[in-house]
mmCIF file of C-alpha atoms in Angstrom:
data_model
loop_
_atom_site.group_PDB
_atom_site.id
_atom_site.type_symbol
_atom_site.label_atom_id
_atom_site.label_comp_id
_atom_site.label_asym_id
_atom_site.label_seq_id
_atom_site.Cartn_x
_atom_site.Cartn_y
_atom_site.Cartn_z
ATOM 1 C CA MET A 14 -10.792 16.000 0.385
ATOM 2 C CA GLN A 15 -8.217 18.109 -1.326
ATOM 3 C CA LEU A 16 -5.933 16.178 -3.310
ATOM 4 C CA GLN A 17 -2.793 17.554 -5.472
ATOM 5 C CA ALA A 18 -0.518 16.002 -8.552
ATOM 6 C CA VAL A 19 2.403 14.211 -7.088
ATOM 7 C CA ASP A 20 5.881 15.456 -8.292
ATOM 8 C CA VAL A 21 7.507 13.982 -11.434
ATOM 9 C CA VAL A 22 10.993 13.909 -11.762
ATOM 10 C CA GLU A 23 12.979 12.135 -15.013
ATOM 11 C CA ASP A 24 16.182 11.990 -12.988
ATOM 12 C CA ILE A 25 17.664 13.341 -9.720
ATOM 13 C CA SER A 26 20.586 12.857 -7.708
ATOM 14 C CA PRO A 27 20.768 10.900 -4.232
ATOM 15 C CA GLU A 28 21.647 14.191 -2.183
ATOM 16 C CA GLU A 29 18.534 15.999 -3.963
ATOM 17 C CA PHE A 30 16.150 12.859 -3.430
ATOM 18 C CA TYR A 31 16.797 12.898 0.134
ATOM 19 C CA GLN A 32 16.578 16.731 0.673
ATOM 20 C CA LYS A 33 13.462 16.913 -1.295
ATOM 21 C CA TYR A 34 11.383 14.118 -1.023
ATOM 22 C CA VAL A 35 13.025 11.461 1.998
ATOM 23 C CA LYS A 36 13.641 14.218 4.640
ATOM 24 C CA THR A 37 10.217 15.889 3.775
ATOM 25 C CA ARG A 38 8.248 12.552 3.477
ATOM 26 C CA ILE A 39 6.908 13.806 0.345
ATOM 27 C CA PRO A 40 5.757 11.106 -2.551
ATOM 28 C CA VAL A 41 7.482 11.834 -6.415
ATOM 29 C CA LYS A 42 7.174 9.624 -9.420
ATOM 30 C CA LEU A 43 10.010 8.698 -10.986
ATOM 31 C CA LYS A 44 10.105 8.273 -14.547
ATOM 32 C CA ASN A 45 13.589 7.001 -14.892
ATOM 33 C CA TYR A 46 13.845 4.865 -11.713
ATOM 34 C CA SER A 47 14.214 1.630 -13.720
ATOM 35 C CA LYS A 48 15.394 2.640 -16.951
ATOM 36 C CA ASN A 49 18.171 -0.255 -17.136
ATOM 37 C CA TRP A 50 15.513 -3.130 -16.051
ATOM 38 C CA GLN A 51 14.995 -6.012 -18.151
ATOM 39 C CA ALA A 52 12.177 -6.579 -16.658
ATOM 40 C CA ARG A 53 10.456 -3.202 -18.350
ATOM 41 C CA GLU A 54 10.448 -5.378 -21.394
ATOM 42 C CA LYS A 55 11.025 -8.706 -20.571
ATOM 43 C CA TRP A 56 7.712 -8.560 -18.089
ATOM 44 C CA THR A 57 5.177 -9.245 -20.224
ATOM 45 C CA TYR A 58 2.195 -11.911 -18.885
ATOM 46 C CA SER A 59 3.212 -14.162 -21.985
ATOM 47 C CA PHE A 60 6.476 -14.283 -20.250
ATOM 48 C CA LEU A 61 5.024 -14.713 -16.752
ATOM 49 C CA LYS A 62 2.798 -17.296 -17.800
ATOM 50 C CA GLU A 63 5.486 -19.145 -19.378
ATOM 51 C CA ILE A 64 8.087 -19.467 -16.634
ATOM 52 C CA ALA A 65 5.396 -19.445 -13.733
ATOM 53 C CA GLY A 66 2.275 -20.026 -15.240
ATOM 54 C CA ASP A 67 1.738 -23.991 -13.604
ATOM 55 C CA HIS A 68 2.481 -22.321 -10.057
ATOM 56 C CA LYS A 69 -0.871 -22.535 -7.734
ATOM 57 C CA VAL A 70 -1.893 -19.269 -6.259
ATOM 58 C CA LYS A 71 -3.707 -17.807 -3.620
ATOM 59 C CA LEU A 72 -6.035 -15.243 -4.251
ATOM 60 C CA HIS A 73 -7.501 -12.820 -1.855
ATOM 61 C CA GLY A 74 -10.961 -11.207 -2.397
ATOM 62 C CA ALA A 75 -12.666 -7.420 -1.376
ATOM 63 C CA TRP A 76 -11.704 -6.190 1.820
ATOM 64 C CA GLN A 77 -15.021 -4.892 2.380
ATOM 65 C CA ASP A 78 -16.090 -8.189 2.521
ATOM 66 C CA ASN A 79 -13.841 -9.195 5.373
ATOM 67 C CA GLU A 80 -14.640 -8.043 8.777
ATOM 68 C CA PRO A 81 -14.335 -4.227 8.594
ATOM 69 C CA THR A 82 -11.869 -4.055 11.453
ATOM 70 C CA GLN A 83 -9.716 -6.918 10.507
ATOM 71 C CA ILE A 84 -6.574 -6.438 9.202
ATOM 72 C CA VAL A 85 -6.048 -10.410 8.327
ATOM 73 C CA MET A 86 -7.531 -11.350 4.928
ATOM 74 C CA PRO A 87 -7.871 -15.077 4.135
ATOM 75 C CA PRO A 88 -7.700 -16.070 0.691
ATOM 76 C CA VAL A 89 -10.803 -16.732 -1.020
ATOM 77 C CA LYS A 90 -9.716 -19.015 -3.692
ATOM 78 C CA GLU A 91 -7.072 -20.919 -4.998
ATOM 79 C CA THR A 92 -5.605 -21.193 -8.846
ATOM 80 C CA THR A 93 -2.722 -21.098 -10.869
ATOM 81 C CA PHE A 94 -0.796 -18.310 -11.645
ATOM 82 C CA GLY A 95 -1.244 -18.441 -15.442
ATOM 83 C CA GLU A 96 -5.523 -18.765 -14.871
ATOM 84 C CA TYR A 97 -5.475 -15.681 -12.743
ATOM 85 C CA LEU A 98 -2.713 -13.482 -15.142
ATOM 86 C CA ASP A 99 -5.022 -14.216 -18.071
ATOM 87 C CA MET A 100 -7.578 -12.741 -15.981
ATOM 88 C CA LEU A 101 -5.318 -9.613 -15.629
ATOM 89 C CA GLU A 102 -4.363 -9.398 -19.187
ATOM 90 C CA ASN A 103 -8.331 -9.611 -20.264
ATOM 91 C CA ASP A 104 -9.373 -6.911 -17.634
ATOM 92 C CA VAL A 105 -12.002 -8.651 -16.224
ATOM 93 C CA LYS A 106 -13.864 -6.947 -13.583
ATOM 94 C CA SER A 107 -12.891 -8.453 -9.815
ATOM 95 C CA ASP A 108 -11.907 -8.201 -6.531
ATOM 96 C CA LEU A 109 -9.389 -10.716 -6.524
ATOM 97 C CA ARG A 110 -5.831 -9.302 -5.774
ATOM 98 C CA ILE A 111 -2.404 -11.076 -4.901
ATOM 99 C CA PHE A 112 -0.140 -9.121 -2.621
ATOM 100 C CA LEU A 113 3.246 -9.474 -0.776
ATOM 101 C CA PHE A 114 3.884 -11.973 -3.518
ATOM 102 C CA ASN A 115 7.319 -13.584 -3.604
ATOM 103 C CA LEU A 116 7.462 -14.828 -6.550
ATOM 104 C CA PHE A 117 11.389 -14.633 -6.646
ATOM 105 C CA LYS A 118 11.404 -17.866 -4.441
ATOM 106 C CA LEU A 119 9.803 -19.920 -6.867
ATOM 107 C CA GLU A 120 11.617 -18.112 -9.921
ATOM 108 C CA PRO A 121 14.932 -17.145 -9.084
ATOM 109 C CA SER A 122 15.961 -16.367 -12.611
ATOM 110 C CA LEU A 123 14.074 -13.096 -12.516
ATOM 111 C CA LEU A 124 16.059 -11.450 -9.977
ATOM 112 C CA ASP A 125 18.510 -10.942 -12.793
ATOM 113 C CA ASP A 126 15.937 -8.777 -14.435
ATOM 114 C CA PHE A 127 16.005 -6.059 -12.200
ATOM 115 C CA GLY A 128 18.523 -4.197 -9.902
ATOM 116 C CA PHE A 129 18.263 -1.936 -6.555
ATOM 117 C CA PRO A 130 19.136 1.833 -7.843
ATOM 118 C CA PRO A 131 21.556 3.566 -6.017
ATOM 119 C CA ILE A 132 19.345 6.603 -5.220
ATOM 120 C CA MET A 133 18.989 5.610 -1.633
ATOM 121 C CA ASP A 134 21.108 3.342 0.714
ATOM 122 C CA GLY A 135 19.546 0.669 3.034
ATOM 123 C CA TYR A 136 17.451 -1.850 0.669
ATOM 124 C CA LEU A 137 15.901 -5.035 1.801
ATOM 125 C CA GLU A 138 17.335 -6.992 -0.723
ATOM 126 C CA ASP A 139 15.978 -10.218 0.431
ATOM 127 C CA TYR A 140 12.255 -8.962 0.754
ATOM 128 C CA PRO A 141 11.293 -7.720 -3.153
ATOM 129 C CA TYR A 142 7.437 -8.311 -3.486
ATOM 130 C CA MET A 143 5.051 -8.328 -5.882
ATOM 131 C CA PHE A 144 1.073 -7.033 -5.982
ATOM 132 C CA PHE A 145 -1.169 -8.095 -8.401
ATOM 133 C CA GLY A 146 -4.901 -6.784 -8.852
ATOM 134 C CA CYS A 147 -7.707 -7.529 -11.260
ATOM 135 C CA ALA A 148 -9.592 -4.374 -12.825
ATOM 136 C CA GLY A 149 -11.556 -3.000 -10.502
ATOM 137 C CA SER A 150 -9.983 -4.209 -7.499
ATOM 138 C CA ASP A 151 -8.658 -1.668 -4.595
ATOM 139 C CA VAL A 152 -6.538 -1.890 -1.802
ATOM 140 C CA ARG A 153 -7.627 -0.423 1.651
ATOM 141 C CA LEU A 154 -6.233 2.930 3.086
ATOM 142 C CA HIS A 155 -3.498 2.035 5.469
ATOM 143 C CA TYR A 156 0.251 2.675 5.930
ATOM 144 C CA ASP A 157 2.921 0.253 5.808
ATOM 145 C CA ILE A 158 3.649 -1.328 9.567
ATOM 146 C CA ASP A 159 7.162 -1.551 9.311
ATOM 147 C CA LEU A 160 7.685 2.341 8.274
ATOM 148 C CA SER A 161 9.980 1.397 5.472
ATOM 149 C CA ASN A 162 10.038 3.567 2.342
ATOM 150 C CA VAL A 163 8.808 2.090 -1.064
ATOM 151 C CA PHE A 164 9.407 2.259 -4.577
ATOM 152 C CA ILE A 165 6.861 0.748 -6.096
ATOM 153 C CA THR A 166 7.058 0.127 -9.933
ATOM 154 C CA GLN A 167 4.286 -0.880 -12.349
ATOM 155 C CA PHE A 168 3.709 -3.369 -15.105
ATOM 156 C CA GLY A 169 0.963 -4.110 -17.455
ATOM 157 C CA GLY A 170 -1.757 -1.536 -16.820
ATOM 158 C CA THR A 171 -2.707 1.770 -14.901
ATOM 159 C CA LYS A 172 -2.611 2.213 -10.843
ATOM 160 C CA ARG A 173 -4.447 5.251 -9.345
ATOM 161 C CA ILE A 174 -2.874 5.552 -5.989
ATOM 162 C CA THR A 175 -3.814 8.439 -3.112
ATOM 163 C CA LEU A 176 -1.936 9.599 -0.482
ATOM 164 C CA PHE A 177 -2.140 11.685 2.625
ATOM 165 C CA ASP A 178 1.005 12.468 4.950
ATOM 166 C CA GLN A 179 1.323 11.157 8.818
ATOM 167 C CA ASN A 180 -0.015 14.578 9.856
ATOM 168 C CA GLN A 181 -3.539 13.805 8.190
ATOM 169 C CA THR A 182 -4.072 10.790 10.612
ATOM 170 C CA LYS A 183 -6.248 12.815 12.885
ATOM 171 C CA TYR A 184 -8.998 12.892 9.629
ATOM 172 C CA LEU A 185 -8.292 9.683 8.636
ATOM 173 C CA TYR A 186 -10.001 7.574 11.107
ATOM 174 C CA LYS A 187 -7.143 5.059 12.009
ATOM 175 C CA LEU A 188 -8.475 2.003 13.990
ATOM 176 C CA PRO A 189 -6.363 1.205 17.597
ATOM 177 C CA PHE A 190 -3.697 -1.134 17.266
ATOM 178 C CA THR A 191 -3.513 -1.313 13.354
ATOM 179 C CA THR A 192 -1.854 1.078 10.567
ATOM 180 C CA HIS A 193 -5.384 1.110 8.818
ATOM 181 C CA SER A 194 -8.264 3.118 8.406
ATOM 182 C CA ALA A 195 -11.921 2.434 8.415
ATOM 183 C CA ALA A 196 -13.567 4.354 6.106
ATOM 184 C CA ASP A 197 -13.943 3.147 2.358
ATOM 185 C CA LEU A 198 -12.477 5.757 -0.078
ATOM 186 C CA GLY A 199 -13.405 4.055 -3.212
ATOM 187 C CA ASN A 200 -17.317 4.885 -1.844
ATOM 188 C CA ILE A 201 -16.831 7.629 0.807
ATOM 189 C CA ASP A 202 -19.648 7.874 3.311
ATOM 190 C CA TYR A 203 -19.432 11.358 4.009
ATOM 191 C CA GLU A 204 -22.382 11.130 6.152
ATOM 192 C CA LYS A 205 -20.748 8.448 8.620
ATOM 193 C CA TYR A 206 -16.658 9.934 8.044
ATOM 194 C CA PRO A 207 -17.247 13.415 7.574
ATOM 195 C CA ALA A 208 -13.683 14.449 8.629
ATOM 196 C CA LEU A 209 -12.332 13.437 5.413
ATOM 197 C CA LYS A 210 -13.629 16.190 4.219
ATOM 198 C CA LEU A 211 -10.940 18.082 5.740
ATOM 199 C CA ALA A 212 -8.004 15.734 4.641
ATOM 200 C CA SER A 213 -5.695 16.733 2.136
ATOM 201 C CA GLY A 214 -3.106 14.714 -0.004
ATOM 202 C CA TRP A 215 -1.995 13.673 -3.368
ATOM 203 C CA GLN A 216 -3.361 11.003 -6.229
ATOM 204 C CA THR A 217 -1.569 9.933 -9.188
ATOM 205 C CA ASP A 218 -2.191 7.425 -12.054
ATOM 206 C CA LEU A 219 0.910 5.236 -12.084
ATOM 207 C CA LEU A 220 1.458 3.931 -15.513
ATOM 208 C CA PRO A 221 3.649 1.294 -16.862
ATOM 209 C CA GLY A 222 7.225 1.905 -16.509
ATOM 210 C CA GLU A 223 6.748 4.228 -13.853
ATOM 211 C CA THR A 224 7.970 4.136 -9.934
ATOM 212 C CA LEU A 225 6.353 5.863 -7.218
ATOM 213 C CA PHE A 226 8.624 6.197 -4.132
ATOM 214 C CA MET A 227 6.204 6.236 -1.333
ATOM 215 C CA PRO A 228 8.262 8.062 2.548
ATOM 216 C CA SER A 229 7.888 5.892 5.565
ATOM 217 C CA GLY A 230 5.020 6.251 6.814
ATOM 218 C CA ILE A 231 2.519 7.511 3.941
ATOM 219 C CA TRP A 232 -0.854 6.424 4.087
ATOM 220 C CA HIS A 233 -2.054 5.172 0.785
ATOM 221 C CA TYR A 234 -5.016 3.820 -1.296
ATOM 222 C CA ILE A 235 -4.966 2.284 -4.152
ATOM 223 C CA GLN A 236 -7.218 1.551 -7.158
ATOM 224 C CA TYR A 237 -6.625 -1.072 -9.879
ATOM 225 C CA ILE A 238 -7.718 0.899 -13.398
ATOM 226 C CA ASP A 239 -6.757 -2.041 -15.397
ATOM 227 C CA GLY A 240 -5.373 -5.596 -14.390
ATOM 228 C CA SER A 241 -1.802 -4.706 -13.587
ATOM 229 C CA PHE A 242 0.988 -5.788 -11.425
ATOM 230 C CA SER A 243 4.119 -3.746 -9.385
ATOM 231 C CA LEU A 244 7.339 -4.474 -8.005
ATOM 232 C CA SER A 245 7.785 -3.114 -4.493
ATOM 233 C CA LEU A 246 11.371 -2.471 -3.378
ATOM 234 C CA ARG A 247 12.129 -1.301 0.306
ATOM 235 C CA THR A 248 14.495 0.476 2.174
ATOM 236 C CA LEU A 249 14.912 0.935 5.909
ATOM 237 C CA ASN A 250 13.556 3.892 7.588
ATOM 238 C CA PRO A 251 16.559 6.726 7.425
ATOM 239 C CA SER A 252 16.431 7.544 10.789
ATOM 240 C CA ARG A 253 16.844 5.421 14.504
ATOM 241 C CA MET A 254 13.409 6.572 16.069
ATOM 242 C CA GLY A 255 11.869 5.004 12.948
ATOM 243 C CA LYS A 256 13.633 1.981 12.696
ATOM 244 C CA LEU A 257 12.532 1.250 16.380
ATOM 245 C CA GLN A 258 9.101 2.228 15.714
ATOM 246 C CA GLY A 259 9.000 0.287 12.847
ATOM 247 C CA ALA A 260 9.561 -2.520 14.727
ATOM 248 C CA TYR A 261 7.302 -1.718 17.414
ATOM 249 C CA ASN A 262 4.437 -2.060 15.268
ATOM 250 C CA VAL A 263 5.517 -5.079 14.030
ATOM 251 C CA PHE A 264 6.105 -7.336 17.149
ATOM 252 C CA VAL A 265 4.282 -5.272 19.891
ATOM 253 C CA ILE A 266 0.983 -3.307 18.537
ATOM 254 C CA ARG A 267 0.185 -6.160 15.530
ATOM 255 C CA LYS A 268 0.991 -8.978 18.088
ATOM 256 C CA LEU A 269 -1.634 -7.300 20.502
ATOM 257 C CA ASP A 270 -4.373 -6.762 17.624
ATOM 258 C CA GLU A 271 -4.519 -10.285 16.814
ATOM 259 C CA TYR A 272 -4.473 -11.241 20.275
ATOM 260 C CA PHE A 273 -7.086 -9.362 21.007
ATOM 261 C CA ASN A 274 -9.125 -10.423 17.816
ATOM 262 C CA LYS A 275 -8.770 -14.315 18.906
ATOM 263 C CA PHE A 276 -10.140 -13.719 22.265
ATOM 264 C CA TYR A 277 -12.811 -11.194 21.615
ATOM 265 C CA LYS A 278 -13.663 -11.311 18.488
ATOM 266 C CA ASN A 279 -16.460 -8.830 17.377
ATOM 267 C CA SER A 280 -16.575 -7.081 20.881
ATOM 268 C CA TRP A 281 -13.117 -5.765 19.923
ATOM 269 C CA SER A 282 -13.876 -4.830 16.339
ATOM 270 C CA ASP A 283 -16.690 -3.187 17.775
ATOM 271 C CA TYR A 284 -14.297 -0.951 20.506
ATOM 272 C CA LYS A 285 -12.219 -0.136 17.387
ATOM 273 C CA LEU A 286 -14.139 1.409 15.021
ATOM 274 C CA LYS A 287 -16.094 3.091 17.813
ATOM 275 C CA LYS A 288 -12.640 4.459 19.366
ATOM 276 C CA ALA A 289 -11.786 5.346 15.542
ATOM 277 C CA ILE A 290 -14.890 7.202 14.919
ATOM 278 C CA GLU A 291 -15.162 9.251 18.496
ATOM 279 C CA ARG A 292 -11.379 10.426 18.034
ATOM 280 C CA THR A 293 -12.246 12.006 14.918
ATOM 281 C CA ASN A 294 -15.546 13.369 15.863
ATOM 282 C CA GLU A 295 -13.422 15.627 18.274
ATOM 283 C CA ILE A 296 -11.702 17.026 15.019
ATOM 284 C CA ILE A 297 -15.488 18.351 14.058
ATOM 285 C CA ASP A 298 -16.756 19.409 16.784
ATOM 286 C CA SER A 299 -13.424 21.540 16.967
ATOM 287 C CA ARG A 300 -14.258 22.656 13.310
ATOM 288 C CA SER A 301 -17.688 22.359 13.103
ATOM 289 C CA ALA A 302 -18.376 25.198 10.928
ATOM 290 C CA GLU A 303 -16.230 23.185 8.210
ATOM 291 C CA PHE A 304 -19.213 20.880 7.721
ATOM 292 C CA LYS A 305 -21.832 22.895 7.023
ATOM 293 C CA ASP A 306 -23.469 23.314 3.512
#
């Protein structure tokens, strides 16, 4: 696997940003995207515990403990938000995460602490989401099903993010009817998934105050080096075809997968894993010399 550093920029005009990163679907780390946000200084663990610590939250565990081809992850625990934030602040090693959390419905005043920088049009302003993870937890390799662009701004600790363009999908063991990979990048089994050796992408450590732009359709695997959290702002895919494909993924492909999971259970999971490996084995057969030690 060949990984290069992600570009880093301080400031960039919307036109240059579009031409250099959006149009080419290349990720970039933006140092000053959130420079005018009160949240950068205000959103400490103490502040969040004070304003929202009594809310009950559902926590999700290790994705590897879930059925390996099942995308929906049921929660494994419920606690107060304050108790969970204590775990993050103290870097407690755990798989527990909160994802796609709209804290702003519970505490609308937090919406005043950030804005939508005019680096791009088309923000989905009604859908700001937060993601929280304990030290040592991770997020399986996938790309976002709606094919939106994502600006993810980091708070409280460090995340390591590994990314791959869509043109690398043939090496990533994509599960049919999903936008997820069968492979575990946190513990790579090259004997089971040898085509991963051919994949090339990017890797970066996202630090507090930094923002990573993840273009539409980019594969990403996330490791929580420390307990931390992030704010995710999304923009619509700029192309009409991209919007249509994102809608098709959400309303057709995902529904089909849910239906087959419900009625065929293990046999459907076995089929998806088998097909993911078979399809990628075709790549291996055509490039077998590259797998020799």
